[in-house]
C-alpha cells in the first residue's frame, strides 16, 4: 500500500467521520434522555426517589443512615440530573455541528467536555454514588447499574475515538 505524505485535505478523514457520527450518537441519546425526563417527569422521579430513600435495599442499619427521604431533596437531585443531562446534550450537539463544519480542534474540545459530562453523570453519579453510596446494587426493582455502565462505556469509547483524531492532523512545520 502506497501512502502519500500530502495531507488528506480533499476528503473527509475516516476517524473524523467516525468521531462525528459517534459524538452525534451520544448527543442524540442524551437529548432523548433529557427530553424523556422532562416530558415524563414522574417515571424517573420515582426511580431517583427510591434509590435515594434506599427503601428497596437490604435495610442494613450500617447503611440506612445514608438514605435521603426528604421529597424536596430527592426532587432537587432529580432536577439537577435533568439539567446536567440537558447541558451535556447541548454541548455534544454543538460539538457535532463543529465536526460537520470540519472545525476539528474545537469539535474535539467540545466533544471531550460533553463526553466527560456524560461519564461523570453515569460513572460518578449513577455507578459510584447511586450504586455504592445508596446501595442501588441491592435493589431488584430500582437498579440502574447495567444501563449506567453501558452509557459510561459507550461514552468512554467515543472519547477515545475523538482523541484519536489528532493522528489525522497534518504535522506542523517546526522551525
PDB file of C-alpha atoms in Angstrom:
ATOM      1  CA  UNK A   1       0.000   0.000   0.000  1.00  0.00           C
ATOM      2  CA  UNK A   2       1.404   3.353  -1.001  1.00  0.00           C
ATOM      3  CA  UNK A   3       0.903   6.211   1.424  1.00  0.00           C
ATOM      4  CA  UNK A   4       1.046   9.785   0.369  1.00  0.00           C
ATOM      5  CA  UNK A   5       2.814  12.277   2.576  1.00  0.00           C
ATOM      6  CA  UNK A   6       0.369  15.004   1.462  1.00  0.00           C
ATOM      7  CA  UNK A   7      -2.410  15.807   3.923  1.00  0.00           C
ATOM      8  CA  UNK A   8      -5.786  14.352   3.039  1.00  0.00           C
ATOM      9  CA  UNK A   9      -7.398  17.779   2.842  1.00  0.00           C
ATOM     10  CA  UNK A  10      -9.739  16.933  -0.031  1.00  0.00           C
ATOM     11  CA  UNK A  11     -11.887  14.290   1.551  1.00  0.00           C
ATOM     12  CA  UNK A  12     -13.176  13.522   4.991  1.00  0.00           C
ATOM     13  CA  UNK A  13     -10.792  11.554   7.141  1.00  0.00           C
ATOM     14  CA  UNK A  14     -12.095   8.226   8.488  1.00  0.00           C
ATOM     15  CA  UNK A  15     -11.520   8.936  12.180  1.00  0.00           C
ATOM     16  CA  UNK A  16     -13.060  12.379  11.833  1.00  0.00           C
ATOM     17  CA  UNK A  17     -16.157  10.911  10.204  1.00  0.00           C
ATOM     18  CA  UNK A  18     -16.295   8.298  12.947  1.00  0.00           C
ATOM     19  CA  UNK A  19     -15.878  10.917  15.688  1.00  0.00           C
ATOM     20  CA  UNK A  20     -18.645  12.979  14.106  1.00  0.00           C
ATOM     21  CA  UNK A  21     -21.072  10.066  13.913  1.00  0.00           C
ATOM     22  CA  UNK A  22     -20.320   8.782  17.408  1.00  0.00           C
ATOM     23  CA  UNK A  23     -20.485  12.230  19.006  1.00  0.00           C
ATOM     24  CA  UNK A  24     -23.829  12.729  17.272  1.00  0.00           C
ATOM     25  CA  UNK A  25     -24.998   9.362  18.602  1.00  0.00           C
ATOM     26  CA  UNK A  26     -24.236  10.257  22.227  1.00  0.00           C
ATOM     27  CA  UNK A  27     -25.704  13.747  21.679  1.00  0.00           C
ATOM     28  CA  UNK A  28     -28.923  12.190  20.381  1.00  0.00           C
ATOM     29  CA  UNK A  29     -29.040   9.731  23.265  1.00  0.00           C
ATOM     30  CA  UNK A  30     -28.542  12.460  25.876  1.00  0.00           C
ATOM     31  CA  UNK A  31     -31.096  14.728  24.185  1.00  0.00           C
ATOM     32  CA  UNK A  32     -33.647  11.911  24.207  1.00  0.00           C
ATOM     33  CA  UNK A  33     -32.902  11.086  27.847  1.00  0.00           C
ATOM     34  CA  UNK A  34     -33.297  14.723  28.895  1.00  0.00           C
ATOM     35  CA  UNK A  35     -36.437  15.140  26.760  1.00  0.00           C
ATOM     36  CA  UNK A  36     -37.941  11.977  28.233  1.00  0.00           C
ATOM     37  CA  UNK A  37     -37.186  13.063  31.781  1.00  0.00           C
ATOM     38  CA  UNK A  38     -38.745  16.472  31.149  1.00  0.00           C
ATOM     39  CA  UNK A  39     -41.872  15.266  29.330  1.00  0.00           C
ATOM     40  CA  UNK A  40     -42.381  12.170  31.521  1.00  0.00           C
ATOM     41  CA  UNK A  41     -41.076  13.695  34.721  1.00  0.00           C
ATOM     42  CA  UNK A  42     -42.742  11.264  37.113  1.00  0.00           C
ATOM     43  CA  UNK A  43     -41.301   7.985  35.858  1.00  0.00           C
ATOM     44  CA  UNK A  44     -37.644   8.592  36.622  1.00  0.00           C
ATOM     45  CA  UNK A  45     -38.564  10.855  39.511  1.00  0.00           C
ATOM     46  CA  UNK A  46     -39.813   7.694  41.221  1.00  0.00           C
ATOM     47  CA  UNK A  47     -36.574   5.944  40.328  1.00  0.00           C
ATOM     48  CA  UNK A  48     -34.468   8.703  41.918  1.00  0.00           C
ATOM     49  CA  UNK A  49     -36.731   8.833  44.983  1.00  0.00           C
ATOM     50  CA  UNK A  50     -36.452   5.079  45.584  1.00  0.00           C
ATOM     51  CA  UNK A  51     -32.687   4.989  45.076  1.00  0.00           C
ATOM     52  CA  UNK A  52     -32.092   7.925  47.427  1.00  0.00           C
ATOM     53  CA  UNK A  53     -34.571   6.606  50.018  1.00  0.00           C
ATOM     54  CA  UNK A  54     -32.898   3.175  49.868  1.00  0.00           C
ATOM     55  CA  UNK A  55     -36.336   1.689  50.511  1.00  0.00           C
ATOM     56  CA  UNK A  56     -35.728  -1.436  48.429  1.00  0.00           C
ATOM     57  CA  UNK A  57     -32.238  -2.266  49.735  1.00  0.00           C
ATOM     58  CA  UNK A  58     -31.303  -4.790  52.424  1.00  0.00           C
ATOM     59  CA  UNK A  59     -32.211  -2.362  55.264  1.00  0.00           C
ATOM     60  CA  UNK A  60     -28.811  -2.724  56.882  1.00  0.00           C
ATOM     61  CA  UNK A  61     -28.591  -0.285  59.818  1.00  0.00           C
ATOM     62  CA  UNK A  62     -24.954   0.376  58.950  1.00  0.00           C
ATOM     63  CA  UNK A  63     -26.071   1.730  55.557  1.00  0.00           C
ATOM     64  CA  UNK A  64     -29.537   3.166  56.085  1.00  0.00           C
ATOM     65  CA  UNK A  65     -28.233   6.363  57.687  1.00  0.00           C
ATOM     66  CA  UNK A  66     -27.222   7.363  54.148  1.00  0.00           C
ATOM     67  CA  UNK A  67     -30.818   7.409  52.922  1.00  0.00           C
ATOM     68  CA  UNK A  68     -32.337  10.701  51.794  1.00  0.00           C
ATOM     69  CA  UNK A  69     -36.056  10.548  52.415  1.00  0.00           C
ATOM     70  CA  UNK A  70     -37.000  14.202  52.097  1.00  0.00           C
ATOM     71  CA  UNK A  71     -39.023  14.695  48.922  1.00  0.00           C
ATOM     72  CA  UNK A  72     -37.653  18.196  48.363  1.00  0.00           C
ATOM     73  CA  UNK A  73     -34.040  16.946  48.400  1.00  0.00           C
ATOM     74  CA  UNK A  74     -34.902  13.981  46.215  1.00  0.00           C
ATOM     75  CA  UNK A  75     -36.675  16.182  43.670  1.00  0.00           C
ATOM     76  CA  UNK A  76     -33.860  18.728  43.733  1.00  0.00           C
ATOM     77  CA  UNK A  77     -31.392  15.949  42.933  1.00  0.00           C
ATOM     78  CA  UNK A  78     -33.608  14.811  40.050  1.00  0.00           C
ATOM     79  CA  UNK A  79     -33.921  18.321  38.604  1.00  0.00           C
ATOM     80  CA  UNK A  80     -30.131  18.731  38.827  1.00  0.00           C
ATOM     81  CA  UNK A  81     -29.689  15.439  36.969  1.00  0.00           C
ATOM     82  CA  UNK A  82     -32.023  16.631  34.205  1.00  0.00           C
ATOM     83  CA  UNK A  83     -30.204  19.967  33.987  1.00  0.00           C
ATOM     84  CA  UNK A  84     -26.849  18.141  33.686  1.00  0.00           C
ATOM     85  CA  UNK A  85     -28.241  15.802  31.012  1.00  0.00           C
ATOM     86  CA  UNK A  86     -29.605  18.778  29.072  1.00  0.00           C
ATOM     87  CA  UNK A  87     -26.318  20.672  29.308  1.00  0.00           C
ATOM     88  CA  UNK A  88     -24.344  17.606  28.173  1.00  0.00           C
ATOM     89  CA  UNK A  89     -26.710  17.118  25.230  1.00  0.00           C
ATOM     90  CA  UNK A  90     -26.320  20.757  24.177  1.00  0.00           C
ATOM     91  CA  UNK A  91     -22.521  20.606  24.417  1.00  0.00           C
ATOM     92  CA  UNK A  92     -22.448  17.408  22.347  1.00  0.00           C
ATOM     93  CA  UNK A  93     -24.855  18.845  19.778  1.00  0.00           C
ATOM     94  CA  UNK A  94     -22.594  21.880  19.420  1.00  0.00           C
ATOM     95  CA  UNK A  95     -19.588  19.555  19.100  1.00  0.00           C
ATOM     96  CA  UNK A  96     -21.370  17.583  16.385  1.00  0.00           C
ATOM     97  CA  UNK A  97     -22.019  20.812  14.497  1.00  0.00           C
ATOM     98  CA  UNK A  98     -18.323  21.683  14.735  1.00  0.00           C
ATOM     99  CA  UNK A  99     -17.339  18.218  13.462  1.00  0.00           C
ATOM    100  CA  UNK A 100     -19.665  18.685  10.490  1.00  0.00           C
ATOM    101  CA  UNK A 101     -18.125  22.112   9.848  1.00  0.00           C
ATOM    102  CA  UNK A 102     -14.662  20.458   9.982  1.00  0.00           C
ATOM    103  CA  UNK A 103     -13.531  22.632  12.854  1.00  0.00           C
ATOM    104  CA  UNK A 104     -11.667  19.662  14.296  1.00  0.00           C
ATOM    105  CA  UNK A 105      -9.768  21.281  17.193  1.00  0.00           C
ATOM    106  CA  UNK A 106     -12.877  22.970  18.620  1.00  0.00           C
ATOM    107  CA  UNK A 107     -15.031  19.918  17.890  1.00  0.00           C
ATOM    108  CA  UNK A 108     -12.561  17.700  19.744  1.00  0.00           C
ATOM    109  CA  UNK A 109     -12.513  20.082  22.707  1.00  0.00           C
ATOM    110  CA  UNK A 110     -16.312  20.351  22.973  1.00  0.00           C
ATOM    111  CA  UNK A 111     -16.734  16.618  22.436  1.00  0.00           C
ATOM    112  CA  UNK A 112     -14.251  15.946  25.205  1.00  0.00           C
ATOM    113  CA  UNK A 113     -16.131  18.212  27.613  1.00  0.00           C
ATOM    114  CA  UNK A 114     -19.527  16.823  26.654  1.00  0.00           C
ATOM    115  CA  UNK A 115     -18.421  13.209  26.892  1.00  0.00           C
ATOM    116  CA  UNK A 116     -16.741  13.927  30.210  1.00  0.00           C
ATOM    117  CA  UNK A 117     -20.031  15.368  31.455  1.00  0.00           C
ATOM    118  CA  UNK A 118     -21.824  12.163  30.443  1.00  0.00           C
ATOM    119  CA  UNK A 119     -19.148   9.979  32.011  1.00  0.00           C
ATOM    120  CA  UNK A 120     -19.237  11.945  35.260  1.00  0.00           C
ATOM    121  CA  UNK A 121     -23.023  11.682  35.454  1.00  0.00           C
ATOM    122  CA  UNK A 122     -23.175   7.971  34.727  1.00  0.00           C
ATOM    123  CA  UNK A 123     -19.867   6.979  36.349  1.00  0.00           C
ATOM    124  CA  UNK A 124     -19.576   9.182  39.421  1.00  0.00           C
ATOM    125  CA  UNK A 125     -23.288   9.919  39.751  1.00  0.00           C
ATOM    126  CA  UNK A 126     -25.102   6.700  38.966  1.00  0.00           C
ATOM    127  CA  UNK A 127     -22.460   3.984  39.346  1.00  0.00           C
ATOM    128  CA  UNK A 128     -20.481   5.358  42.317  1.00  0.00           C
ATOM    129  CA  UNK A 129     -22.977   7.457  44.270  1.00  0.00           C
ATOM    130  CA  UNK A 130     -26.194   5.660  43.315  1.00  0.00           C
ATOM    131  CA  UNK A 131     -24.725   2.189  43.059  1.00  0.00           C
ATOM    132  CA  UNK A 132     -22.393   2.195  46.034  1.00  0.00           C
ATOM    133  CA  UNK A 133     -23.287   5.030  48.389  1.00  0.00           C
ATOM    134  CA  UNK A 134     -27.030   4.457  48.119  1.00  0.00           C
ATOM    135  CA  UNK A 135     -26.591   0.679  47.593  1.00  0.00           C
ATOM    136  CA  UNK A 136     -28.636   0.642  44.386  1.00  0.00           C
ATOM    137  CA  UNK A 137     -26.966  -2.671  43.542  1.00  0.00           C
ATOM    138  CA  UNK A 138     -29.032  -4.274  46.331  1.00  0.00           C
ATOM    139  CA  UNK A 139     -32.369  -3.356  44.746  1.00  0.00           C
ATOM    140  CA  UNK A 140     -34.134  -5.728  42.386  1.00  0.00           C
ATOM    141  CA  UNK A 141     -36.659  -3.087  41.356  1.00  0.00           C
ATOM    142  CA  UNK A 142     -34.648   0.158  41.221  1.00  0.00           C
ATOM    143  CA  UNK A 143     -31.222  -0.843  39.940  1.00  0.00           C
ATOM    144  CA  UNK A 144     -29.875   1.153  37.013  1.00  0.00           C
ATOM    145  CA  UNK A 145     -26.265  -0.025  37.167  1.00  0.00           C
ATOM    146  CA  UNK A 146     -26.343  -2.026  33.920  1.00  0.00           C
ATOM    147  CA  UNK A 147     -27.755   0.893  31.943  1.00  0.00           C
ATOM    148  CA  UNK A 148     -25.317   3.332  33.564  1.00  0.00           C
ATOM    149  CA  UNK A 149     -22.394   1.044  32.769  1.00  0.00           C
ATOM    150  CA  UNK A 150     -23.466   0.803  29.124  1.00  0.00           C
ATOM    151  CA  UNK A 151     -23.653   4.589  28.747  1.00  0.00           C
ATOM    152  CA  UNK A 152     -20.370   5.103  30.612  1.00  0.00           C
ATOM    153  CA  UNK A 153     -18.631   2.541  28.388  1.00  0.00           C
ATOM    154  CA  UNK A 154     -20.082   3.950  25.162  1.00  0.00           C
ATOM    155  CA  UNK A 155     -19.055   7.477  26.122  1.00  0.00           C
ATOM    156  CA  UNK A 156     -15.556   6.312  27.014  1.00  0.00           C
ATOM    157  CA  UNK A 157     -15.131   4.582  23.672  1.00  0.00           C
ATOM    158  CA  UNK A 158     -16.367   7.663  21.826  1.00  0.00           C
ATOM    159  CA  UNK A 159     -13.944   9.790  23.840  1.00  0.00           C
ATOM    160  CA  UNK A 160     -11.066   7.544  22.720  1.00  0.00           C
ATOM    161  CA  UNK A 161     -12.078   7.890  19.070  1.00  0.00           C
ATOM    162  CA  UNK A 162     -12.381  11.659  19.467  1.00  0.00           C
ATOM    163  CA  UNK A 163      -8.864  11.827  20.899  1.00  0.00           C
ATOM    164  CA  UNK A 164      -7.502   9.628  18.108  1.00  0.00           C
ATOM    165  CA  UNK A 165      -8.474  12.276  15.545  1.00  0.00           C
ATOM    166  CA  UNK A 166      -5.237  14.070  16.415  1.00  0.00           C
ATOM    167  CA  UNK A 167      -3.460  11.336  14.423  1.00  0.00           C
ATOM    168  CA  UNK A 168      -5.163  12.564  11.262  1.00  0.00           C
ATOM    169  CA  UNK A 169      -3.986  16.122  11.582  1.00  0.00           C
ATOM    170  CA  UNK A 170      -1.075  17.115   9.373  1.00  0.00           C
ATOM    171  CA  UNK A 171       2.193  17.651  11.153  1.00  0.00           C
ATOM    172  CA  UNK A 172       3.049  21.299  11.568  1.00  0.00           C
ATOM    173  CA  UNK A 173       6.399  22.549  10.433  1.00  0.00           C
ATOM    174  CA  UNK A 174       8.800  23.296  13.242  1.00  0.00           C
ATOM    175  CA  UNK A 175      11.484  25.976  12.982  1.00  0.00           C
TER     176      UNK A 175
END
